[in-house]
Tab-separated table of C-alpha atoms in Angstrom:
chain	number	residue	atom	x	y	z
F	1	UNK	CA	56.575	-28.634	-12.598
F	2	UNK	CA	55.125	-29.207	-9.390
F	3	UNK	CA	52.519	-31.986	-8.864
F	4	UNK	CA	49.794	-29.902	-9.337
F	5	UNK	CA	50.656	-28.274	-12.503
F	6	UNK	CA	50.928	-31.753	-14.289
F	7	UNK	CA	47.684	-32.758	-12.980
F	8	UNK	CA	46.147	-29.276	-13.748
F	9	UNK	CA	47.619	-29.850	-17.782
F	10	UNK	CA	46.590	-33.380	-18.019
F	11	UNK	CA	43.283	-33.128	-16.186
F	12	UNK	CA	42.923	-30.445	-19.227
F	13	UNK	CA	43.542	-32.902	-22.011
F	14	UNK	CA	41.747	-35.171	-20.694
F	15	UNK	CA	38.571	-33.322	-20.319
F	16	UNK	CA	39.186	-32.335	-23.739
F	17	UNK	CA	39.085	-35.604	-25.285
F	18	UNK	CA	35.200	-35.716	-23.613
F	19	UNK	CA	36.280	-38.096	-20.398
F	20	UNK	CA	34.202	-36.829	-17.484
F	21	UNK	CA	36.466	-38.374	-14.736
F	22	UNK	CA	39.658	-36.177	-15.883
F	23	UNK	CA	40.763	-34.986	-12.766
F	24	UNK	CA	40.733	-38.335	-10.817
F	25	UNK	CA	42.212	-39.986	-13.685
F	26	UNK	CA	45.274	-37.460	-13.829
F	27	UNK	CA	45.628	-38.255	-10.436
F	28	UNK	CA	45.477	-41.650	-10.486
F	29	UNK	CA	47.846	-41.795	-13.503
F	30	UNK	CA	50.326	-39.625	-11.692
F	31	UNK	CA	50.486	-41.287	-8.631
F	32	UNK	CA	50.572	-44.708	-10.259
F	33	UNK	CA	54.117	-43.003	-11.949
F	34	UNK	CA	55.531	-42.298	-8.032
F	35	UNK	CA	54.730	-45.546	-6.863
F	36	UNK	CA	52.258	-43.443	-3.993
F	37	UNK	CA	48.678	-43.596	-3.793
F	38	UNK	CA	45.990	-41.153	-4.876
F	39	UNK	CA	45.917	-39.426	-1.288
F	40	UNK	CA	49.748	-39.058	-1.044
F	41	UNK	CA	49.585	-36.754	-4.222
F	42	UNK	CA	46.730	-35.102	-3.505
F	43	UNK	CA	48.258	-34.023	0.169
F	44	UNK	CA	51.986	-33.035	-1.905
F	45	UNK	CA	50.706	-30.919	-4.552
F	46	UNK	CA	53.043	-28.469	-4.654
F	47	UNK	CA	55.903	-30.727	-4.446
F	48	UNK	CA	58.366	-30.919	-7.092
F	49	UNK	CA	58.563	-33.344	-9.909
F	50	UNK	CA	62.456	-33.785	-10.315
F	51	UNK	CA	62.718	-37.199	-11.833
F	52	UNK	CA	62.733	-36.784	-15.356
F	53	UNK	CA	61.974	-40.824	-15.979
F	54	UNK	CA	59.272	-40.459	-14.013
F	55	UNK	CA	57.567	-37.644	-15.712
F	56	UNK	CA	58.535	-39.342	-19.082
F	57	UNK	CA	56.346	-42.509	-17.438
F	58	UNK	CA	53.217	-40.112	-16.347
F	59	UNK	CA	53.180	-38.589	-19.819
F	60	UNK	CA	53.170	-42.049	-21.380
F	61	UNK	CA	50.621	-43.279	-19.417
F	62	UNK	CA	48.642	-39.853	-20.315
F	63	UNK	CA	48.770	-40.606	-23.805
F	64	UNK	CA	47.597	-43.985	-23.358
F	65	UNK	CA	44.603	-42.255	-21.570
F	66	UNK	CA	43.832	-39.761	-24.277
F	67	UNK	CA	43.597	-43.152	-26.712
F	68	UNK	CA	41.176	-44.033	-24.289
F	69	UNK	CA	43.209	-47.040	-22.776
F	70	UNK	CA	41.082	-47.550	-19.002
F	71	UNK	CA	42.833	-46.260	-16.087
F	72	UNK	CA	42.798	-49.868	-14.422
F	73	UNK	CA	44.964	-51.118	-17.311
F	74	UNK	CA	47.440	-48.394	-17.091
F	75	UNK	CA	47.809	-48.984	-13.122
F	76	UNK	CA	46.894	-52.620	-13.183
F	77	UNK	CA	44.384	-51.918	-10.300
F	78	UNK	CA	40.859	-51.587	-9.667
F	79	UNK	CA	38.986	-51.462	-6.573
F	80	UNK	CA	36.342	-53.834	-5.579
F	81	UNK	CA	34.016	-53.976	-2.583
F	82	UNK	CA	36.380	-52.330	-0.639
F	83	UNK	CA	39.741	-53.882	-2.200
F	84	UNK	CA	42.241	-53.794	-4.776
F	85	UNK	CA	42.312	-56.114	-7.386
F	86	UNK	CA	45.255	-56.748	-10.073
F	87	UNK	CA	43.917	-56.349	-13.231
F	88	UNK	CA	45.100	-56.605	-17.130
F	89	UNK	CA	43.940	-56.673	-20.557
F	90	UNK	CA	42.932	-60.345	-19.963
F	91	UNK	CA	40.360	-59.797	-17.474
F	92	UNK	CA	37.174	-57.566	-17.741
F	93	UNK	CA	37.473	-54.571	-15.214
F	94	UNK	CA	35.660	-54.892	-12.359
F	95	UNK	CA	32.612	-52.739	-12.135
F	96	UNK	CA	30.550	-51.097	-9.199
F	97	UNK	CA	27.582	-52.481	-10.230
F	98	UNK	CA	28.650	-56.245	-10.360
F	99	UNK	CA	28.793	-55.558	-6.010
F	100	UNK	CA	24.842	-55.996	-6.263
F	101	UNK	CA	25.354	-59.570	-6.266
F	102	UNK	CA	27.898	-59.608	-3.075
F	103	UNK	CA	25.291	-57.633	-1.392
F	104	UNK	CA	22.461	-60.220	-2.590
F	105	UNK	CA	24.581	-62.820	-0.809
F	106	UNK	CA	25.097	-60.777	2.483
F	107	UNK	CA	21.598	-59.322	2.767
F	108	UNK	CA	20.849	-63.052	4.210
F	109	UNK	CA	23.896	-63.088	6.909
F	110	UNK	CA	21.868	-62.621	9.614
F	111	UNK	CA	22.412	-66.503	11.749
F	112	UNK	CA	25.570	-66.445	13.846
F	113	UNK	CA	27.121	-69.032	11.605
F	114	UNK	CA	27.680	-66.657	8.886
F	115	UNK	CA	25.833	-68.732	6.423
F	116	UNK	CA	22.881	-66.754	4.013
F	117	UNK	CA	20.089	-68.349	6.408
F	118	UNK	CA	17.655	-66.828	3.493
F	119	UNK	CA	19.175	-69.281	1.136
F	120	UNK	CA	16.937	-72.220	2.911
F	121	UNK	CA	17.886	-74.653	5.576
F	122	UNK	CA	19.333	-77.204	3.257
F	123	UNK	CA	22.487	-75.525	4.526
F	124	UNK	CA	22.294	-76.504	8.268
F	125	UNK	CA	25.497	-77.938	9.992
F	126	UNK	CA	27.337	-78.698	6.591
F	127	UNK	CA	29.377	-75.981	4.663
F	128	UNK	CA	28.154	-73.560	2.175
F	129	UNK	CA	29.536	-74.112	-1.649
F	130	UNK	CA	29.461	-71.413	-3.587
F	131	UNK	CA	30.978	-71.485	-7.271
F	132	UNK	CA	31.677	-68.092	-9.301
F	133	UNK	CA	31.846	-69.186	-13.123
F	134	UNK	CA	33.684	-67.170	-15.505
F	135	UNK	CA	35.547	-65.569	-12.903
F	136	UNK	CA	38.110	-63.307	-14.768
F	137	UNK	CA	39.837	-61.347	-11.708
F	138	UNK	CA	37.876	-63.460	-9.526
F	139	UNK	CA	36.614	-60.199	-7.607
F	140	UNK	CA	33.362	-62.044	-7.241
F	141	UNK	CA	34.456	-65.281	-5.885
F	142	UNK	CA	37.157	-63.987	-3.528
F	143	UNK	CA	34.983	-61.171	-2.402
F	144	UNK	CA	32.203	-63.687	-1.376
F	145	UNK	CA	35.039	-66.118	0.472
F	146	UNK	CA	36.324	-62.993	2.497
F	147	UNK	CA	32.691	-61.747	3.359
F	148	UNK	CA	31.667	-65.479	4.212
F	149	UNK	CA	34.846	-67.195	5.609
F	150	UNK	CA	32.996	-70.172	6.305
F	151	UNK	CA	31.530	-70.634	2.714
F	152	UNK	CA	33.487	-73.029	0.109
F	153	UNK	CA	34.364	-71.365	-2.919
F	154	UNK	CA	35.452	-72.125	-6.137
F	155	UNK	CA	36.744	-70.017	-9.105
F	156	UNK	CA	36.671	-71.332	-12.913
F	157	UNK	CA	37.251	-69.789	-16.168
F	158	UNK	CA	37.740	-70.545	-19.793
F	159	UNK	CA	40.879	-68.514	-20.119
F	160	UNK	CA	44.303	-69.810	-18.243
F	161	UNK	CA	45.766	-65.962	-18.504
F	162	UNK	CA	42.786	-64.633	-16.980
F	163	UNK	CA	43.017	-67.582	-14.013
F	164	UNK	CA	46.597	-66.554	-13.663
F	165	UNK	CA	45.054	-62.818	-12.629
F	166	UNK	CA	43.018	-64.660	-10.235
F	167	UNK	CA	45.566	-66.665	-8.651
F	168	UNK	CA	47.752	-63.539	-8.038
F	169	UNK	CA	44.218	-61.837	-6.339
F	170	UNK	CA	44.027	-65.141	-4.039
F	171	UNK	CA	46.989	-64.449	-2.690
F	172	UNK	CA	47.408	-61.371	-2.518
F	173	UNK	CA	44.263	-60.834	-0.557
F	174	UNK	CA	44.851	-63.916	1.099
F	175	UNK	CA	41.591	-65.884	0.242
F	176	UNK	CA	41.526	-69.458	0.613
F	177	UNK	CA	39.582	-70.519	-2.340
F	178	UNK	CA	40.110	-73.676	-5.039
F	179	UNK	CA	40.372	-72.204	-8.950
F	180	UNK	CA	39.954	-74.442	-12.010
F	181	UNK	CA	39.693	-73.966	-15.724
F	182	UNK	CA	36.387	-74.652	-17.490
F	183	UNK	CA	34.519	-73.755	-20.120
F	184	UNK	CA	31.700	-72.456	-18.166
F	185	UNK	CA	30.479	-75.016	-16.028
F	186	UNK	CA	31.521	-78.089	-18.618
F	187	UNK	CA	34.028	-79.523	-16.123
F	188	UNK	CA	31.878	-79.957	-13.170
F	189	UNK	CA	29.499	-81.725	-15.028
F	190	UNK	CA	29.007	-85.857	-14.421
F	191	UNK	CA	30.476	-87.314	-17.339
F	192	UNK	CA	32.672	-84.559	-18.334
F	193	UNK	CA	35.826	-85.155	-20.698
F	194	UNK	CA	38.079	-84.031	-17.996
F	195	UNK	CA	35.754	-84.410	-14.845
F	196	UNK	CA	37.052	-82.457	-11.353
F	197	UNK	CA	37.581	-85.294	-8.542
F	198	UNK	CA	33.780	-85.607	-7.220
F	199	UNK	CA	32.452	-82.673	-4.883
F	200	UNK	CA	31.942	-82.959	-1.792
F	201	UNK	CA	28.468	-81.336	-2.105
F	202	UNK	CA	26.443	-79.752	-4.865
F	203	UNK	CA	27.079	-75.854	-5.128
F	204	UNK	CA	24.683	-74.309	-3.094
F	205	UNK	CA	25.195	-70.657	-5.200
F	206	UNK	CA	26.684	-70.107	-8.297
F	207	UNK	CA	27.944	-66.485	-9.089
F	208	UNK	CA	27.513	-65.464	-12.642
F	209	UNK	CA	29.333	-62.176	-14.366
F	210	UNK	CA	29.702	-63.744	-17.995
F	211	UNK	CA	29.593	-61.529	-20.983
F	212	UNK	CA	26.390	-60.020	-21.723
F	213	UNK	CA	27.353	-57.169	-23.906
F	214	UNK	CA	25.723	-57.155	-27.390
F	215	UNK	CA	27.664	-56.373	-30.105
F	216	UNK	CA	25.532	-53.952	-32.047
F	217	UNK	CA	24.962	-51.898	-28.441
F	218	UNK	CA	26.314	-48.256	-28.492
F	219	UNK	CA	29.339	-48.322	-25.709
F	220	UNK	CA	32.091	-46.160	-24.936
F	221	UNK	CA	35.553	-46.477	-26.506
F	222	UNK	CA	37.215	-47.640	-23.564
F	223	UNK	CA	35.748	-51.039	-24.299
F	224	UNK	CA	37.433	-51.319	-27.076
F	225	UNK	CA	40.427	-52.036	-25.056
F	226	UNK	CA	39.011	-55.112	-22.969
F	227	UNK	CA	38.745	-58.752	-24.073
F	228	UNK	CA	36.138	-59.534	-26.239
F	229	UNK	CA	36.273	-63.162	-24.740
F	230	UNK	CA	35.393	-61.336	-21.555
F	231	UNK	CA	32.643	-58.470	-23.148
F	232	UNK	CA	30.513	-59.864	-25.918
F	233	UNK	CA	28.061	-63.126	-26.416
F	234	UNK	CA	25.907	-63.565	-29.393
F	235	UNK	CA	21.986	-64.050	-29.168
F	236	UNK	CA	21.401	-60.314	-28.223
F	237	UNK	CA	24.273	-60.981	-25.472
F	238	UNK	CA	22.468	-63.747	-23.852
F	239	UNK	CA	23.697	-66.927	-25.406
F	240	UNK	CA	26.710	-67.635	-22.496
F	241	UNK	CA	23.969	-66.869	-19.439
F	242	UNK	CA	21.441	-68.992	-21.464
F	243	UNK	CA	24.099	-71.885	-21.666
F	244	UNK	CA	24.828	-71.496	-17.918
F	245	UNK	CA	21.031	-71.899	-16.902
F	246	UNK	CA	20.931	-74.857	-18.613
F	247	UNK	CA	24.242	-76.382	-17.177
F	248	UNK	CA	23.309	-74.900	-13.553
F	249	UNK	CA	20.932	-77.456	-13.469
F	250	UNK	CA	23.295	-80.266	-13.089
F	251	UNK	CA	25.526	-79.353	-10.588
F	252	UNK	CA	23.403	-76.731	-8.250
F	253	UNK	CA	22.013	-78.658	-4.932
F	254	UNK	CA	17.956	-78.911	-4.615
F	255	UNK	CA	16.649	-75.363	-4.178
F	256	UNK	CA	20.090	-73.674	-5.248
F	257	UNK	CA	20.638	-70.606	-6.297
F	258	UNK	CA	21.961	-68.657	-9.786
F	259	UNK	CA	23.365	-65.430	-9.614
F	260	UNK	CA	23.209	-63.383	-12.664
F	261	UNK	CA	24.863	-59.952	-13.612
F	262	UNK	CA	23.036	-58.656	-17.168
F	263	UNK	CA	21.951	-55.558	-18.484
F	264	UNK	CA	18.332	-54.439	-16.938
F	265	UNK	CA	17.079	-54.684	-20.584
F	266	UNK	CA	17.936	-58.330	-20.518
F	267	UNK	CA	16.177	-59.315	-17.027
F	268	UNK	CA	12.916	-60.219	-18.554
F	269	UNK	CA	14.547	-62.446	-21.170
F	270	UNK	CA	16.634	-64.375	-18.762
F	271	UNK	CA	13.380	-64.846	-16.158
F	272	UNK	CA	11.608	-66.054	-18.876
F	273	UNK	CA	14.388	-68.375	-20.160
F	274	UNK	CA	14.984	-69.531	-16.875
F	275	UNK	CA	11.658	-70.877	-16.044
F	276	UNK	CA	11.539	-72.704	-18.851
F	277	UNK	CA	14.551	-74.494	-17.945
F	278	UNK	CA	13.357	-75.228	-13.864
F	279	UNK	CA	14.201	-71.916	-12.571
F	280	UNK	CA	11.699	-69.129	-10.920
F	281	UNK	CA	12.974	-65.568	-10.395
F	282	UNK	CA	13.456	-64.800	-6.690
F	283	UNK	CA	14.764	-60.748	-6.682
F	284	UNK	CA	15.937	-58.740	-9.575
F	285	UNK	CA	18.078	-55.695	-8.184
F	286	UNK	CA	20.090	-53.288	-10.426
F	287	UNK	CA	21.969	-55.574	-12.989
F	288	UNK	CA	21.878	-58.941	-10.583
F	289	UNK	CA	19.057	-61.670	-11.271
F	290	UNK	CA	18.468	-64.273	-8.367
F	291	UNK	CA	17.111	-67.748	-10.076
F	292	UNK	CA	15.893	-70.416	-8.069
F	293	UNK	CA	16.085	-73.797	-9.251
F	294	UNK	CA	12.643	-75.438	-8.785
F	295	UNK	CA	12.709	-78.896	-7.290
F	296	UNK	CA	9.635	-81.189	-8.487
């Protein structure tokens, strides 16, 4: 069987299962089974697949995809902001909409030090401290560090399994960040049960792609295979975001920023809650909301 024949047949099966990305999925699955990248598979479409073990492996992966297991969990990889991140079932799969948070961070990168000059003059000549809360695979915090190398970035998550994946990603991508286990921001709040050493500075920015899916929402079958801890939240999906807003005031610097991801239908409720807890809205774009701590 040639590569093209396997892909054509598999793509047809995937399409029949109601999956729109059928050919892409088939190419990624076979590339993973062959131990090559997708470009190689496309360029060698008329090569013959001679190894029976490879065919069995590819067919097994195909069966899982037909059962709606996400491709990223099959290949253990997902692209985010032009970089390849390791993923598994313990972390949420990075999504393109999350890249907006990085865009909002970078849009202010105008001064020669590489700091977001739009994030107020309090940064001055000091390091920019960023926290990625509920980091999962680490895609937000690691990307922030790589895009703003002079920033001091900390990643935290309640899941030790997720943090293990984040550590692997920091190593493979060469990102010098701190990684700490924490239930949201609890570990960073003064007087916490197990506080970390005092920070050299409050955080200037907190990035948060927390679980925000309302379990009652209609969603794709693929989400059944993702970690519920990383996906769902009570209170119409807002319980953890609201808790993060309350906790953020304690560890954010004066005029500090909170960059949140949430469904656009939730933005109004988030902005209202933020205003009730000492924040003002700066911008809402796509799935991202930027709140700024108000000092009185």
